[in-house]
Coordinates of C-alpha atoms in Angstrom, one line a residue:
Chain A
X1 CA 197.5 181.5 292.8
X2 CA 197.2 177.5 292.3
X3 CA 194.3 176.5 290.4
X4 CA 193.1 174.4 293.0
X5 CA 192.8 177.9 295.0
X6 CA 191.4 179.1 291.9
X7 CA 188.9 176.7 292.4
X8 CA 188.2 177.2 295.5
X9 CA 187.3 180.8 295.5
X10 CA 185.2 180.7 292.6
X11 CA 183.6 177.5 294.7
X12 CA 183.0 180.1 297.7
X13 CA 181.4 182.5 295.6
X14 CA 178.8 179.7 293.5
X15 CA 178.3 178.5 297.4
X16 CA 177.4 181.7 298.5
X17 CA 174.3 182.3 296.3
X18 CA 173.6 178.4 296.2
X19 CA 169.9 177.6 296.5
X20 CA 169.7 174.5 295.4
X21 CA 169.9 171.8 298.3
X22 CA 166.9 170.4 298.1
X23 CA 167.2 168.9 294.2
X24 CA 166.7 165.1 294.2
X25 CA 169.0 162.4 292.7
X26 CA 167.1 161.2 289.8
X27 CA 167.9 163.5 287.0
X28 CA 164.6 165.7 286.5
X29 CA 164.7 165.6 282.6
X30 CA 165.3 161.5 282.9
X31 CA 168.2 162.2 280.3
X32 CA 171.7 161.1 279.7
X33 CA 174.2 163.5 277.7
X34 CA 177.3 161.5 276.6
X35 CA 180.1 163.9 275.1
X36 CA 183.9 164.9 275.2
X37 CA 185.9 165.9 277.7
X38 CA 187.0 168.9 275.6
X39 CA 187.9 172.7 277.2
X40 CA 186.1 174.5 275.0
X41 CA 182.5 172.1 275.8
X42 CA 180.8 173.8 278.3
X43 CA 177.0 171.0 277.8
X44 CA 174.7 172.4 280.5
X45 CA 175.4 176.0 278.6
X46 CA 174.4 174.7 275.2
X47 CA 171.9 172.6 276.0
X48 CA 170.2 174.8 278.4
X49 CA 170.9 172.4 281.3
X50 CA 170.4 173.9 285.4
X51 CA 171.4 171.7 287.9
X52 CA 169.1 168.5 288.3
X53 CA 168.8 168.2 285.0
X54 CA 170.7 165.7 283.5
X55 CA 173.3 163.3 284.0
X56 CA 176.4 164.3 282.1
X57 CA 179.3 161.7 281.2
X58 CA 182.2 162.9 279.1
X59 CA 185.8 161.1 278.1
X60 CA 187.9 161.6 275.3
X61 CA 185.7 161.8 272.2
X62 CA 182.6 161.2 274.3
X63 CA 183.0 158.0 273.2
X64 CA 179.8 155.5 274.0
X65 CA 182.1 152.6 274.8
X66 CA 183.7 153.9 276.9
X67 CA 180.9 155.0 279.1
X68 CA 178.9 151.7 279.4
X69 CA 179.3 150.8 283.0
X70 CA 177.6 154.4 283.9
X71 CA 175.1 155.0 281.2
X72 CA 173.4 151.4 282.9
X73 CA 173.6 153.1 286.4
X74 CA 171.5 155.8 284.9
X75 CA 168.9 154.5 283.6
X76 CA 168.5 151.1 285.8
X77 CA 168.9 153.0 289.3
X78 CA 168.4 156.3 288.2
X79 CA 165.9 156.3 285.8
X80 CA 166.8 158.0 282.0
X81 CA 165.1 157.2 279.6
X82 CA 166.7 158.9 276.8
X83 CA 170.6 159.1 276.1
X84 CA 172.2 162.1 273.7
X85 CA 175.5 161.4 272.1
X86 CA 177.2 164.6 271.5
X87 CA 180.8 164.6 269.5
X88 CA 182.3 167.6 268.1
X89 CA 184.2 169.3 265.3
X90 CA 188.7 169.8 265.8
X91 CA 188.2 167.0 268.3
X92 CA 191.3 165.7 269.4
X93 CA 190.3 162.3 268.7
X94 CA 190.6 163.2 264.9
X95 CA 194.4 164.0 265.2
X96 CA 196.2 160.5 266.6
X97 CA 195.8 156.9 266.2
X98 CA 196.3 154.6 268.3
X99 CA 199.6 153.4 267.1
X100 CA 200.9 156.9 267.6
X101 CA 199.8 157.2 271.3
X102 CA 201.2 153.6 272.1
X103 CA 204.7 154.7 270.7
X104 CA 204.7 157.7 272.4
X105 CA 204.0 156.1 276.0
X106 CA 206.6 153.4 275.2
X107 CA 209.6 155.8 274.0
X108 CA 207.9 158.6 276.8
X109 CA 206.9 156.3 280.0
X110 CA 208.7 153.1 278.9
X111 CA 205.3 151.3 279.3
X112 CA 203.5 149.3 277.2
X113 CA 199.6 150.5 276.3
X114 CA 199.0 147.6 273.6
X115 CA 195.8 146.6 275.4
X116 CA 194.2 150.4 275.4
X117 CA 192.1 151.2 272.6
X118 CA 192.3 154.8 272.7
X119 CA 188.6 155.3 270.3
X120 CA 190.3 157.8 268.2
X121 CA 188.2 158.1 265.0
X122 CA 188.8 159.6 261.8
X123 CA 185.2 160.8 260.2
X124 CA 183.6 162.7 262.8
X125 CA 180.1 161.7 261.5
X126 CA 180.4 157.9 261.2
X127 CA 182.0 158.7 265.1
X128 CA 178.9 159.7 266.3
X129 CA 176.6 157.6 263.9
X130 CA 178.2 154.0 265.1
X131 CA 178.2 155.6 268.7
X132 CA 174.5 155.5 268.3
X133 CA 174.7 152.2 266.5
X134 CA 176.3 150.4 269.0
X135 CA 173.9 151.7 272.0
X136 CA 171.1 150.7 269.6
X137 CA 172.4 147.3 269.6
X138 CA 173.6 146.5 273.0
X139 CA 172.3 144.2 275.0
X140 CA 172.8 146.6 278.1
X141 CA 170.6 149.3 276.6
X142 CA 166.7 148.5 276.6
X143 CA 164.9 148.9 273.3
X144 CA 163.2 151.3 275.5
X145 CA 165.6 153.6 275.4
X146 CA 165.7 156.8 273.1
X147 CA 169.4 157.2 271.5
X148 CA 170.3 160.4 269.4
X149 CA 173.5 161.8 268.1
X150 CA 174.4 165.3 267.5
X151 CA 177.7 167.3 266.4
X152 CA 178.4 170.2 268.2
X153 CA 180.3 172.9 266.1
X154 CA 183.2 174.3 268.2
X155 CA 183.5 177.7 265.6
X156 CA 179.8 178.4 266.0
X157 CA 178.6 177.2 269.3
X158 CA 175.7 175.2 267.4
X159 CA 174.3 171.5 267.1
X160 CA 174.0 169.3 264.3
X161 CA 171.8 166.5 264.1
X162 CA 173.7 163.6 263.0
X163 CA 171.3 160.5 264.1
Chain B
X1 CA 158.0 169.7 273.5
X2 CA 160.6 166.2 273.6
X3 CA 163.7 166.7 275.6
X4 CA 165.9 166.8 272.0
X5 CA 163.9 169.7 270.9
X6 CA 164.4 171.6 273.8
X7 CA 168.1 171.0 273.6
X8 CA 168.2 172.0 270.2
X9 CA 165.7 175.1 271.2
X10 CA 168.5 176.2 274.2
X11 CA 171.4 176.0 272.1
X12 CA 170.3 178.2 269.4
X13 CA 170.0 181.1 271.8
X14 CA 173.3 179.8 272.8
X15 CA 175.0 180.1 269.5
X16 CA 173.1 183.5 268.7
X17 CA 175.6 184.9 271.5
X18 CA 178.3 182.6 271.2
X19 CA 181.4 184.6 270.3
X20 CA 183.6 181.6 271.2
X21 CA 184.7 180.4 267.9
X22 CA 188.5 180.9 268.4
X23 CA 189.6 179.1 271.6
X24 CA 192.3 176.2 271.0
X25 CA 192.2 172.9 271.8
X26 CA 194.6 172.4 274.8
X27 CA 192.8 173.4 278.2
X28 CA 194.1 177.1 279.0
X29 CA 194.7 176.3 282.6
X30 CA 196.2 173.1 282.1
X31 CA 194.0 171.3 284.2
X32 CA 191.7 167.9 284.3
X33 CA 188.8 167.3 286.4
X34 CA 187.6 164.6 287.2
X35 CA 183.5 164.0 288.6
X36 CA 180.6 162.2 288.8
X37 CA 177.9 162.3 286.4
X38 CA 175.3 163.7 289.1
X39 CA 172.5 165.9 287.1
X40 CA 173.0 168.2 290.5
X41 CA 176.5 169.0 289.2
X42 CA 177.7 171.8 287.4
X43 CA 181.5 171.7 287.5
X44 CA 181.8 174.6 285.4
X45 CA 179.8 176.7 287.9
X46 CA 180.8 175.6 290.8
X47 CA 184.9 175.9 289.6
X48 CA 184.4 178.7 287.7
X49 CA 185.4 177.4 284.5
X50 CA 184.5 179.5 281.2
X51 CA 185.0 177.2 277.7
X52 CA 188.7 176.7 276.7
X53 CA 189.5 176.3 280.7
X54 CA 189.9 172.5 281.4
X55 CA 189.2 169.0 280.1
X56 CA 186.3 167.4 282.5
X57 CA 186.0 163.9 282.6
X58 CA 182.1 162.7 284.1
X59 CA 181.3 159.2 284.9
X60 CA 179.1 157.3 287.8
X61 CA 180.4 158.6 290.9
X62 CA 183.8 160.2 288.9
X63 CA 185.8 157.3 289.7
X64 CA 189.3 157.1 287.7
X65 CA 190.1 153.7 286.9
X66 CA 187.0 154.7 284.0
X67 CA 189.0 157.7 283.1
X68 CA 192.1 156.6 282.9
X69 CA 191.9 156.6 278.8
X70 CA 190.9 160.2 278.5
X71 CA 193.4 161.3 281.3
X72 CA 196.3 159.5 278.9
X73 CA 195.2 161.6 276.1
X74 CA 194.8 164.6 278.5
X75 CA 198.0 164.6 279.4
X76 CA 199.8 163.2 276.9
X77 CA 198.8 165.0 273.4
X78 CA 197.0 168.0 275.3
X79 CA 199.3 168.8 277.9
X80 CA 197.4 169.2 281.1
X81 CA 199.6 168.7 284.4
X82 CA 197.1 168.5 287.0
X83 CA 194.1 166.3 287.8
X84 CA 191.4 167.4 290.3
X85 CA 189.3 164.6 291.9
X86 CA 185.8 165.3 292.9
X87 CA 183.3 163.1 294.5
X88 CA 180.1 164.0 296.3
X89 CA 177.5 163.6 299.0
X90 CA 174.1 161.7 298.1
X91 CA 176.0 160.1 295.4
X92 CA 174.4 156.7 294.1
X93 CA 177.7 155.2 293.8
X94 CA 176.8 155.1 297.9
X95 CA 173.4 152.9 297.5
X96 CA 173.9 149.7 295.8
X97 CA 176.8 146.6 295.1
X98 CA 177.9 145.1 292.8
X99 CA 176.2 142.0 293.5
X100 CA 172.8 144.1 293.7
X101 CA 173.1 145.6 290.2
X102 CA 174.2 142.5 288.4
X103 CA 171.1 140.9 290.2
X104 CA 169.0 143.0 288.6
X105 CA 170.5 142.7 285.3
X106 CA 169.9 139.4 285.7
X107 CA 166.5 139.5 286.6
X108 CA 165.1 142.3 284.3
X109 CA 167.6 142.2 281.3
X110 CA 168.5 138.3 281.3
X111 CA 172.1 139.4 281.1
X112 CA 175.4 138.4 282.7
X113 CA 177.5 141.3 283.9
X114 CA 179.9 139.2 285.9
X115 CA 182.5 140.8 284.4
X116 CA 181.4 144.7 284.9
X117 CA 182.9 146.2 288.4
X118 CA 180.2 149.3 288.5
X119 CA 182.8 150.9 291.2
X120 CA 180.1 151.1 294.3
X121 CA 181.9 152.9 296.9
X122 CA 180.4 152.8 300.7
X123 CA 182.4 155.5 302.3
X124 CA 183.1 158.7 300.6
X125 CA 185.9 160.0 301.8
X126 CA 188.1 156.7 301.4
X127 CA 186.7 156.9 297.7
X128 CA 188.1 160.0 297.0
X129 CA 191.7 159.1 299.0
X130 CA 191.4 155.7 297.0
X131 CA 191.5 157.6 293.5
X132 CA 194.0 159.8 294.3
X133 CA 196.0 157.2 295.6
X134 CA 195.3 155.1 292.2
X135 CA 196.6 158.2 290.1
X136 CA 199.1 158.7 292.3
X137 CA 200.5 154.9 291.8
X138 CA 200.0 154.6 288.2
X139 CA 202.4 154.0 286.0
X140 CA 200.5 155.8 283.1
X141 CA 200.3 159.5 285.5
X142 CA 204.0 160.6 285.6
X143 CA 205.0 161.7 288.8
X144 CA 205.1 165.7 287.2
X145 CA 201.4 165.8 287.3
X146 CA 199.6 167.2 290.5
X147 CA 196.5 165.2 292.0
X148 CA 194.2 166.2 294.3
X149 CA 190.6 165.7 295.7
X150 CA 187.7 167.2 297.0
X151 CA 183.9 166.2 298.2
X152 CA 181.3 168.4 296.7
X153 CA 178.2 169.2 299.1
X154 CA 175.4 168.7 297.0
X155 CA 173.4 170.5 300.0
X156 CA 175.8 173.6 299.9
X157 CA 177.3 173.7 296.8
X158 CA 180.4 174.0 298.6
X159 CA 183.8 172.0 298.0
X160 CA 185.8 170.4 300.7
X161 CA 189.4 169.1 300.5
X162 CA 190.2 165.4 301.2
X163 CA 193.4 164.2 299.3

């Protein structure tokens, strides 16, 4: 079986029991969760999230940057008022640079990625302390706004405060 | 009881049962989805995803020109080979333009976001057929990776293939 059929019975099954039709748009806990793509992340499981909740945005790294254009259509149309930065330990953004990945997709793709800045990082703390940083001091992010950063331990399921 | 307590609160019952600690980094099932930050969302229940299954990539409305860093990385140093697309009903990505938002940011923030496309779409289905299409066309998705995409019913919980 394809994944995408995969998919789509596990979809029939959630659908079955669903039950929840009538939740509004506006995230119920008026927060934003901002955190990695990775497999092995599950964030409405360890955070304790059900659905209408929270809005969750994750890329490579969970990288703030990265997810500007959405984190202002949360909270200026959607109402957060709090945003929760969320890297984690053996991320994959702590294994490449960016030189690395640009050779690769030129000797790989023959194309040239000199204008991508991949946000790998290299100290998973300081990751997740200037990701704070810089939401602190944007200019798209009201003072209003509450802005914490976490590390989430992949060998023990827990979360770090960071800041 | 602030919302960062009661994250921190959840996840320690999460850890206490956790049991996790050995999955690897690439996604088991090879797979990337890609979806909209909606707090009505729970990809992982509504695919049937456990931890270590896929990468998921969330941003306003799920649209991929904003993932198209994380899907590089993906695929490229993580060795996924198929991305799923998933928009869905009653998204907010459905209720404003461009022109509205930067109005307001204007107005409220005294900031210029002339240069931010927030990726507005006005007809569902065509925005789900316009990011596959986009993958589809890019030069940085080889043509060996599978894309497809689906509408989730935020009324049924069910999914429903487009693309």
């Amino acid at each position: 079986m394809s994944v995408t059929n995969e998919f789509l019975a596990a979809n029939e099954a959630y659908a079955a029991s669903f039950g929840k039709g009538d939740l509004s748009m506006p995230p119920a806990r008026k927060v934003t969760v901002v955190t990695c793509m990775d497999a092995r992340l599950d964030p409405a499981k360890f955070l304790g999230l059900v659905e209408g909740d929270a809005h969750v945005i994750r890329n490579a790294g969970g990288r703030v940057q990265d997810a500007l254009r959405s984190l202002i259509i949360s909270e200026q149309l959607l109402g957060t008022t709090e945003i929760v930065v969320i890297h984690h330990t053996d991320c994959g953004m702590l294994t490449f640079s960016n030189a690395d990945l640009r050779t690769k997709l030129q000797q790989e793709l023959h194309i040239n990625a000199e204008n991508i800045d991949f946000l790998p990082f290299s100290n998973l703390e300081q990751s997740v302390r200037d990701d704070v940083s810089y939401l602190k001091d944007s200019e798209f992010i009201p003072k209003s706004i509450t802005v914490s950063g976490y590390i989430y331990d992949v060998k023990t399921g827990k979360l770090l405060p960071v800041a």
